[in-house]
């Protein structure tokens, strides 16, 4: 089976890291294909960037011309999963939900350790909508930006471990979820230091996607995620003049 | 003061209708400017279309070159309000939230009557995230598509009234909210027929936007809706080669 | 239009302060009339006093002999709004609900800073019943009694600011609500010190009342707030022999 | 021990009926004293009447000159329990809460069958605030007014039974609570007809009040229900010129 | 009337202590019979032990050959109440629920102080299922194991008081519940030290059981707690070869 | 890897059916071992039977003498998962939770169709405790007893389909979960008839168990599911004289 693993930002090295993590856990017959959006932020750390990535991921996935069996949306707390589900017949698994769902099989409560404080409410909102928040004891920010996870792995690791320890001792978490696609691959080391299971979203999502395909289950098409109605959509598929980089702040 | 009222779809006649409704209720000194997105669906009735509209509205509003004091996002149940809040310093009022918030001052429970069944869960999710769902007794679909509201006003009116009556008698709603920007202007007639207050989202949102401006209040910038961090955003501002119409289904 | 702004306690200077705040934000054509109850506590800081004020406000408002378009009940966390709604055909806006509702347009979560610790649960209960608690991160007491807000404005301001800062840093509030009618007029200064929007209940309630009147919306009369049934009510309207002051504790 | 059982309305025959019910279940050493308010509605079926009764009960109980060990507030869904708790050192038990609390020991979910539709939301609100709503499957109105329960017992019984049967079959209630002080004494007959336990609020409240006294437990005075602070309360104790009957509608 | 008070563990001295507490508060005509299970852990402090006790209590109660009027299950946070309810026609009162229910008549929020940290989530889960968690401000562990409560009463008392004080000052509890059957008899002393009402589960449960019997109320048999269907149950009643002690860890 | 699939009742044919379902979906290298308890009911349809099965499954699993990598507890809505988690170091996956968790990746809301009405509340309670109830639109009973599923497959299928159709049309479910281990193998046929994805608990649980093992994740041991403390447990391991069948009703 072939699973598309879609990075939500435009940083190729993150796609590589995510794909590596996905492959290390995929079953023998599973082919993992990394998808990087054509446009959008180099890292998603807020609502504007996340909404832009929602469309950029839909653009990238629908432009992929080979057949595939499932999609993993590899951004923690990002928007857009429901849109992809409408556009596709194969299952779509979001890593935020996959990780939370997996954590709930391992302990009474789990905490998420993520990047910046500003993404905490995005993640809380995603978990609430997904109905996976009842056993979430906290979402904690390590203070490390997404791109710092790559450049300063050691410092990032320590910052994550510090928050994970607080989550266990103060918030009564029994399981830790790594709340960023860019943290792929750190779970085992962190688990050894903190003494509780540490769940990686990409690995969880790939495992769930594989299982759904094996069970021949896909998105229900009776209501919320039915294919879009036949109608005029101006400018779609997106047809850019160029996708040159710009620098925020906009203006 | 100047308030931008952003239609979420590309149908100009809906923009006109929304702007008309906004103007009829705005205070004397308020200028209402209608915004129609450059791209996106001619009506938003699902997640894909809604995510696309989120970006299209951000594109249209940030391209508006004159100063303005507030934005009303005039799509019921649509995504994107949080992204706009990050990009702007002025208040952003979503009509879904404005209408619910207004209805709660008028009765113990309210129901929303919207267009198609498939948009019901979108609206429920928006209300849940907004924390305005505790007194929502139901979201009911009239079965009328957004564009049918224009062409077949009489039939739409009857379908809405039928559901409103059920909401009052069966779901114990005491107030009805019209759950579609395209229903602007129908509230008074429906109220007379159903015998309860009927809230219009556009009117409510304009009133709230005016009030916020008058009280010199705007979006908090300390965490969730802080301006985006300075970073590389590929392809933004959006630079399309063309925005020719396409017809769904895609492919 | 004429809006009655009803103080919930018998201290005239608080009525003046509330009316001043209301007038400073009311639209040009709005007349603000202050109402002070004939009986009750000089400040409301508990259930007994609040229930007494509920009746005292109903007594005062129903004795007001001129026509009016809306009522603002200007006590934070007080009982009685539902009773007034039954007795009147015009909208009744409670400042607790108005402030919370307004705050929710400005940030992801809000906190209330109020007077004494004992009023915290009263406010929490009002917000829960109003269905406006889901995004309330905390209700914090400044430790200042209602009447101290008048005599010791400087000290009160510092105590409120201290709690507001904790609400933002510890409870993750992004907006502060001033939880006492007697705090009217302090919002702008506090906002400058704390760095987040600060919502004043009286201003919010007046703005909402004006908007409801402008939209020709009033309390639904189909169930919860229908006019009282025709029946014998002993001793109403209240007919006191005298309303001499007494000092608690009673007996 | 002596327990005051306070009727919330001014109809003496209801006081007699409540007292009879209380006595039939009280332990041998318990003296039951009925309290009828000096003023207020002859039956409480809405917010205005309920708020008035809150004060009328506080007035009546604090005027009672003999010592007593507990108070039962015998109105279903009425306001005021918290005020009484502040004024007294002995336990105060509300029948709405007593009945719900008792029902929860008898089955997985319970339903309340009450009088008029307009009181349903009052009861729902009381149960929500009391935190006793999670296992309440419905509050159903029999359509019988409070005073009709006395005059037309047979018809009232049938109307209550009809709703109780629907509560069991449709709402999955396993226990029925009689949601009106005026229904005292009907529980056993209804239970035989409906086939599930039927809980009477007055009996439950007396039993709980007795138990609290026996365990030497009373209202916590550390925060919410601390005695009112020492302050000026105009017109309290209430000193009426007369309490002649009036007829609603007021004016 | 005769009430069986079932200890959930096999330590006879705890049965004696529980029975003593029950007798000191039972009404004159009530006979209290202590039940100690034939098998199971000497103290219940986790899920395995609790599930084992559930069956052991059902075994012991159904082996009791005399008639009885009610059962009190005297383990805090333990499983099994629902099973007993199915097997019996008389009321079954669990002390976790009895204590919580009683505490809610005494203050706005209550906290539970229990033994070991690992039992906290068991108790939280019981309260959530019972629908009695909405006003629970915290469940705190004293760090004392069940059997240490007997041997080291003084130290246990201090540990409980320390947590109770934190519950009042930090968690805003107004009432304390002693969250262990083995704490029977300590409530009055702790109350004096902490300054709030302290509820004992055994006393509360006996009072409620007596009241239910007096009101002729018992478990509803229409659905959840109907008697087991007629079917083959292998090995029940339990017929052990021996019940020799074993020592955990197993294996 | 070896996964124990534990039937919760003593009917061998159900074990075979469950094992067959598990094997048909397990990955190539996975060995499925069926476990049938030594004692307990031939079908679990209530609390007593479920508690007994909890202990019987713990007994059977801990008596299994070969190494294994995970356990699937194959009873829908049954007690005991937490006890097993304490006793084992390998992951334990309950089919109730596995199915719900899987369904949530496939649609906005799911419904469970189970056997008898009396098991509905058991399932609701399990989902609530698991924090997987927020997107459960209903739990519906087909009215077929567990053992009837085997003997009367055709009639059972129709009864399940009838409820599934109601769940989709009335309760707005978009996915159906088969709420009984004995329904293993029916999902594909039912899905074709109802037109939505149908989730089988055993298949889901095996997939999740395999994934957890592959990701080297197991139960957190820091608090709730820590191994039992070292203590005296009378009569454990269980040592029965005989396990002869008995017939309920007991006595």
Short mmCIF file of N, CA, C and O in Angstrom, two decimals, chain F residues 168-245:
data_model
loop_
_atom_site.label_atom_id
_atom_site.label_comp_id
_atom_site.label_asym_id
_atom_site.label_seq_id
_atom_site.Cartn_x
_atom_site.Cartn_y
_atom_site.Cartn_z
N UNK F 168 -28.15 6.34 11.70
CA UNK F 168 -27.69 7.26 10.65
C UNK F 168 -28.73 8.34 10.37
O UNK F 168 -28.42 9.53 10.30
N UNK F 169 -29.98 7.92 10.25
CA UNK F 169 -31.00 8.90 9.84
C UNK F 169 -31.45 9.79 11.00
O UNK F 169 -31.69 10.97 10.81
N UNK F 170 -31.58 9.24 12.19
CA UNK F 170 -32.12 10.03 13.30
C UNK F 170 -31.05 10.61 14.21
O UNK F 170 -31.17 11.74 14.68
N UNK F 171 -30.03 9.81 14.51
CA UNK F 171 -29.02 10.27 15.47
C UNK F 171 -27.85 10.94 14.78
O UNK F 171 -26.92 11.39 15.43
N UNK F 172 -27.86 10.96 13.47
CA UNK F 172 -26.82 11.64 12.69
C UNK F 172 -25.45 10.95 12.79
O UNK F 172 -24.41 11.61 12.62
N UNK F 173 -25.48 9.64 13.04
CA UNK F 173 -24.22 8.90 13.00
C UNK F 173 -23.73 8.83 11.56
O UNK F 173 -24.53 8.72 10.63
N UNK F 174 -22.42 8.88 11.40
CA UNK F 174 -21.82 8.72 10.06
C UNK F 174 -21.03 7.42 9.98
O UNK F 174 -20.57 7.02 8.90
N UNK F 175 -20.87 6.78 11.12
CA UNK F 175 -20.13 5.52 11.21
C UNK F 175 -20.87 4.65 12.21
O UNK F 175 -21.41 5.16 13.20
N UNK F 176 -20.88 3.33 11.97
CA UNK F 176 -21.52 2.41 12.92
C UNK F 176 -20.45 1.52 13.54
O UNK F 176 -19.54 1.03 12.85
N UNK F 177 -20.56 1.33 14.85
CA UNK F 177 -19.69 0.41 15.57
C UNK F 177 -20.53 -0.79 16.01
O UNK F 177 -21.62 -0.60 16.56
N UNK F 178 -20.02 -1.98 15.75
CA UNK F 178 -20.73 -3.18 16.20
C UNK F 178 -20.37 -3.44 17.65
O UNK F 178 -19.22 -3.76 17.96
N UNK F 179 -21.37 -3.30 18.54
CA UNK F 179 -21.09 -3.28 19.96
C UNK F 179 -21.21 -4.62 20.64
O UNK F 179 -21.87 -4.71 21.68
N UNK F 180 -20.56 -5.62 20.11
CA UNK F 180 -20.56 -6.93 20.77
C UNK F 180 -19.48 -7.78 20.13
O UNK F 180 -19.39 -7.85 18.89
N UNK F 181 -18.64 -8.40 20.97
CA UNK F 181 -17.60 -9.27 20.45
C UNK F 181 -18.19 -10.35 19.55
O UNK F 181 -17.57 -10.78 18.57
N UNK F 182 -19.42 -10.76 19.88
CA UNK F 182 -20.06 -11.82 19.11
C UNK F 182 -20.51 -11.40 17.73
O UNK F 182 -20.97 -12.23 16.93
N UNK F 183 -20.39 -10.11 17.41
CA UNK F 183 -20.79 -9.65 16.07
C UNK F 183 -19.63 -9.69 15.08
O UNK F 183 -19.77 -9.25 13.93
N UNK F 184 -18.49 -10.19 15.56
CA UNK F 184 -17.29 -10.24 14.71
C UNK F 184 -17.62 -10.88 13.37
O UNK F 184 -18.24 -11.93 13.30
N UNK F 185 -17.22 -10.23 12.31
CA UNK F 185 -17.38 -10.81 10.98
C UNK F 185 -18.57 -10.30 10.20
O UNK F 185 -18.72 -10.57 9.02
N UNK F 186 -19.44 -9.53 10.88
CA UNK F 186 -20.65 -9.06 10.18
C UNK F 186 -20.46 -7.70 9.53
O UNK F 186 -21.34 -7.22 8.82
N UNK F 187 -19.33 -7.05 9.81
CA UNK F 187 -19.24 -5.62 9.48
C UNK F 187 -19.38 -5.34 7.99
O UNK F 187 -20.09 -4.40 7.61
N UNK F 188 -18.76 -6.11 7.14
CA UNK F 188 -18.77 -5.75 5.73
C UNK F 188 -20.19 -5.82 5.15
O UNK F 188 -20.63 -4.92 4.43
N UNK F 189 -20.90 -6.87 5.49
CA UNK F 189 -22.28 -7.00 5.00
C UNK F 189 -23.17 -5.84 5.46
O UNK F 189 -23.95 -5.28 4.71
N UNK F 190 -23.01 -5.52 6.74
CA UNK F 190 -23.84 -4.44 7.29
C UNK F 190 -23.49 -3.12 6.62
O UNK F 190 -24.37 -2.30 6.31
N UNK F 191 -22.23 -2.88 6.39
CA UNK F 191 -21.79 -1.64 5.75
C UNK F 191 -22.43 -1.50 4.37
O UNK F 191 -22.87 -0.41 3.98
N UNK F 192 -22.48 -2.59 3.63
CA UNK F 192 -23.09 -2.53 2.30
C UNK F 192 -24.56 -2.17 2.38
O UNK F 192 -25.07 -1.40 1.56
N UNK F 193 -25.22 -2.69 3.38
CA UNK F 193 -26.65 -2.41 3.51
C UNK F 193 -26.94 -0.99 4.01
O UNK F 193 -27.91 -0.35 3.58
N UNK F 194 -26.10 -0.51 4.92
CA UNK F 194 -26.40 0.77 5.57
C UNK F 194 -25.74 1.95 4.83
O UNK F 194 -26.20 3.08 4.94
N UNK F 195 -24.68 1.67 4.11
CA UNK F 195 -24.07 2.74 3.32
C UNK F 195 -23.09 3.61 4.08
O UNK F 195 -22.75 4.71 3.64
N UNK F 196 -22.65 3.16 5.24
CA UNK F 196 -21.61 3.89 5.99
C UNK F 196 -20.57 2.87 6.45
O UNK F 196 -20.85 1.67 6.49
N UNK F 197 -19.38 3.35 6.84
CA UNK F 197 -18.38 2.42 7.36
C UNK F 197 -18.88 1.75 8.64
O UNK F 197 -19.55 2.40 9.46
N UNK F 198 -18.58 0.48 8.79
CA UNK F 198 -18.96 -0.27 9.98
C UNK F 198 -17.70 -0.83 10.61
O UNK F 198 -16.91 -1.52 9.94
N UNK F 199 -17.51 -0.52 11.88
CA UNK F 199 -16.26 -0.86 12.56
C UNK F 199 -16.46 -2.09 13.44
O UNK F 199 -17.42 -2.15 14.22
N UNK F 200 -15.53 -3.01 13.33
CA UNK F 200 -15.55 -4.21 14.16
C UNK F 200 -14.53 -4.04 15.27
O UNK F 200 -13.36 -3.70 15.01
N UNK F 201 -14.96 -4.27 16.50
CA UNK F 201 -14.09 -4.03 17.65
C UNK F 201 -12.88 -4.95 17.71
O UNK F 201 -11.78 -4.50 18.04
N UNK F 202 -13.07 -6.22 17.41
CA UNK F 202 -11.95 -7.15 17.51
C UNK F 202 -10.87 -6.81 16.49
O UNK F 202 -9.68 -6.73 16.83
N UNK F 203 -11.29 -6.56 15.26
CA UNK F 203 -10.32 -6.18 14.23
C UNK F 203 -9.58 -4.91 14.62
O UNK F 203 -8.35 -4.83 14.54
N UNK F 204 -10.33 -3.92 15.08
CA UNK F 204 -9.71 -2.66 15.48
C UNK F 204 -8.71 -2.87 16.61
O UNK F 204 -7.61 -2.30 16.61
N UNK F 205 -9.10 -3.67 17.58
CA UNK F 205 -8.24 -3.87 18.74
C UNK F 205 -6.96 -4.62 18.38
O UNK F 205 -5.87 -4.30 18.87
N UNK F 206 -7.09 -5.60 17.50
CA UNK F 206 -5.89 -6.33 17.08
C UNK F 206 -4.95 -5.38 16.34
O UNK F 206 -3.74 -5.36 16.58
N UNK F 207 -5.51 -4.55 15.46
CA UNK F 207 -4.68 -3.60 14.72
C UNK F 207 -3.97 -2.65 15.66
O UNK F 207 -2.78 -2.35 15.50
N UNK F 208 -4.68 -2.16 16.65
CA UNK F 208 -4.07 -1.21 17.60
C UNK F 208 -3.02 -1.93 18.45
O UNK F 208 -1.92 -1.39 18.69
N UNK F 209 -3.32 -3.13 18.89
CA UNK F 209 -2.35 -3.88 19.69
C UNK F 209 -1.07 -4.10 18.88
O UNK F 209 0.05 -3.88 19.38
N UNK F 210 -1.22 -4.52 17.65
CA UNK F 210 -0.04 -4.72 16.79
C UNK F 210 0.77 -3.43 16.65
O UNK F 210 2.00 -3.42 16.74
N UNK F 211 0.06 -2.33 16.45
CA UNK F 211 0.74 -1.05 16.26
C UNK F 211 1.51 -0.65 17.52
O UNK F 211 2.64 -0.17 17.45
N UNK F 212 0.89 -0.83 18.67
CA UNK F 212 1.56 -0.46 19.92
C UNK F 212 2.83 -1.29 20.09
O UNK F 212 3.89 -0.76 20.46
N UNK F 213 2.72 -2.58 19.81
CA UNK F 213 3.90 -3.46 19.95
C UNK F 213 4.99 -3.00 18.99
O UNK F 213 6.16 -2.86 19.38
N UNK F 214 4.60 -2.73 17.76
CA UNK F 214 5.56 -2.29 16.75
C UNK F 214 6.24 -0.98 17.15
O UNK F 214 7.41 -0.76 16.90
N UNK F 215 5.47 -0.10 17.80
CA UNK F 215 6.04 1.18 18.23
C UNK F 215 6.73 1.04 19.60
O UNK F 215 7.20 2.03 20.14
N UNK F 216 6.79 -0.17 20.11
CA UNK F 216 7.38 -0.44 21.44
C UNK F 216 6.76 0.42 22.54
O UNK F 216 7.46 0.93 23.43
N UNK F 217 5.45 0.57 22.48
CA UNK F 217 4.73 1.34 23.50
C UNK F 217 3.92 0.38 24.37
O UNK F 217 3.30 -0.56 23.86
N UNK F 218 3.93 0.62 25.66
CA UNK F 218 3.06 -0.17 26.54
C UNK F 218 2.53 0.71 27.66
O UNK F 218 2.89 1.88 27.77
N UNK F 219 1.66 0.13 28.46
CA UNK F 219 1.00 0.84 29.55
C UNK F 219 1.97 1.61 30.45
O UNK F 219 2.97 1.07 30.90
N UNK F 220 1.63 2.85 30.70
CA UNK F 220 2.41 3.68 31.63
C UNK F 220 2.30 3.10 33.03
O UNK F 220 1.21 2.72 33.48
N UNK F 221 3.40 3.07 33.73
CA UNK F 221 3.40 2.46 35.06
C UNK F 221 3.60 3.47 36.18
O UNK F 221 3.91 3.10 37.31
N UNK F 222 3.44 4.75 35.86
CA UNK F 222 3.73 5.74 36.90
C UNK F 222 2.63 5.99 37.92
O UNK F 222 2.89 6.56 38.97
N UNK F 223 1.42 5.59 37.64
CA UNK F 223 0.39 5.95 38.62
C UNK F 223 -0.78 4.97 38.57
O UNK F 223 -0.80 3.97 39.28
N UNK F 224 -1.75 5.25 37.70
CA UNK F 224 -3.00 4.49 37.72
C UNK F 224 -2.80 3.00 37.49
O UNK F 224 -3.44 2.17 38.14
N UNK F 225 -1.92 2.65 36.57
CA UNK F 225 -1.76 1.25 36.20
C UNK F 225 -0.42 0.67 36.64
O UNK F 225 0.08 -0.30 36.07
N UNK F 226 0.18 1.27 37.66
CA UNK F 226 1.38 0.69 38.26
C UNK F 226 1.05 -0.72 38.74
O UNK F 226 -0.10 -1.03 39.08
N UNK F 227 2.05 -1.59 38.78
CA UNK F 227 1.83 -2.96 39.30
C UNK F 227 1.28 -2.85 40.72
O UNK F 227 1.61 -1.92 41.46
N UNK F 228 0.44 -3.81 41.10
CA UNK F 228 -0.10 -3.78 42.47
C UNK F 228 1.03 -3.74 43.48
O UNK F 228 2.11 -4.29 43.25
N UNK F 229 0.77 -3.06 44.58
CA UNK F 229 1.76 -3.02 45.66
C UNK F 229 1.90 -4.43 46.27
O UNK F 229 0.99 -5.23 46.22
N UNK F 230 3.02 -4.69 46.82
CA UNK F 230 3.30 -5.96 47.47
C UNK F 230 2.40 -6.07 48.69
O UNK F 230 2.47 -5.24 49.60
N UNK F 231 1.52 -7.06 48.70
CA UNK F 231 0.62 -7.17 49.86
C UNK F 231 -0.02 -8.55 49.91
O UNK F 231 0.11 -9.34 48.97
N UNK F 232 -0.68 -8.84 50.99
CA UNK F 232 -1.36 -10.12 51.15
C UNK F 232 -2.68 -10.11 50.38
O UNK F 232 -3.54 -9.27 50.62
N UNK F 233 -2.81 -11.06 49.44
CA UNK F 233 -4.08 -11.20 48.72
C UNK F 233 -4.61 -12.61 48.97
O UNK F 233 -4.11 -13.59 48.42
N UNK F 234 -5.60 -12.69 49.82
CA UNK F 234 -6.20 -13.98 50.22
C UNK F 234 -6.85 -14.62 48.99
O UNK F 234 -7.64 -14.00 48.29
N UNK F 235 -6.52 -15.91 48.78
CA UNK F 235 -7.24 -16.67 47.76
C UNK F 235 -6.84 -16.39 46.33
O UNK F 235 -7.52 -16.82 45.41
N UNK F 236 -5.78 -15.64 46.13
CA UNK F 236 -5.33 -15.36 44.77
C UNK F 236 -3.95 -15.92 44.59
O UNK F 236 -3.14 -15.69 45.48
N UNK F 237 -3.58 -16.63 43.56
CA UNK F 237 -4.42 -16.99 42.43
C UNK F 237 -5.61 -17.84 42.86
O UNK F 237 -5.52 -18.60 43.82
N UNK F 238 -6.70 -17.68 42.13
CA UNK F 238 -7.95 -18.35 42.48
C UNK F 238 -7.78 -19.86 42.41
O UNK F 238 -7.18 -20.39 41.49
N UNK F 239 -8.31 -20.51 43.42
CA UNK F 239 -8.11 -21.95 43.53
C UNK F 239 -9.45 -22.60 43.79
O UNK F 239 -9.83 -22.84 44.94
N UNK F 240 -10.18 -22.89 42.74
CA UNK F 240 -11.54 -23.40 42.90
C UNK F 240 -11.55 -24.90 43.20
O UNK F 240 -10.71 -25.65 42.70
N UNK F 241 -12.52 -25.31 43.96
CA UNK F 241 -12.74 -26.73 44.19
C UNK F 241 -13.24 -27.36 42.90
O UNK F 241 -12.80 -28.40 42.45
N UNK F 242 -14.19 -26.70 42.30
CA UNK F 242 -14.70 -27.13 41.01
C UNK F 242 -15.33 -25.92 40.35
O UNK F 242 -15.59 -24.92 41.00
N UNK F 243 -15.56 -26.05 39.10
CA UNK F 243 -16.21 -24.93 38.43
C UNK F 243 -17.46 -25.42 37.72
O UNK F 243 -17.74 -25.06 36.58
N UNK F 244 -18.17 -26.23 38.44
CA UNK F 244 -19.41 -26.77 37.89
C UNK F 244 -20.35 -25.65 37.49
O UNK F 244 -20.35 -24.57 38.09
N UNK F 245 -21.16 -25.90 36.49
CA UNK F 245 -22.13 -24.90 36.05
C UNK F 245 -23.21 -24.69 37.10
O UNK F 245 -23.59 -25.60 37.81
#
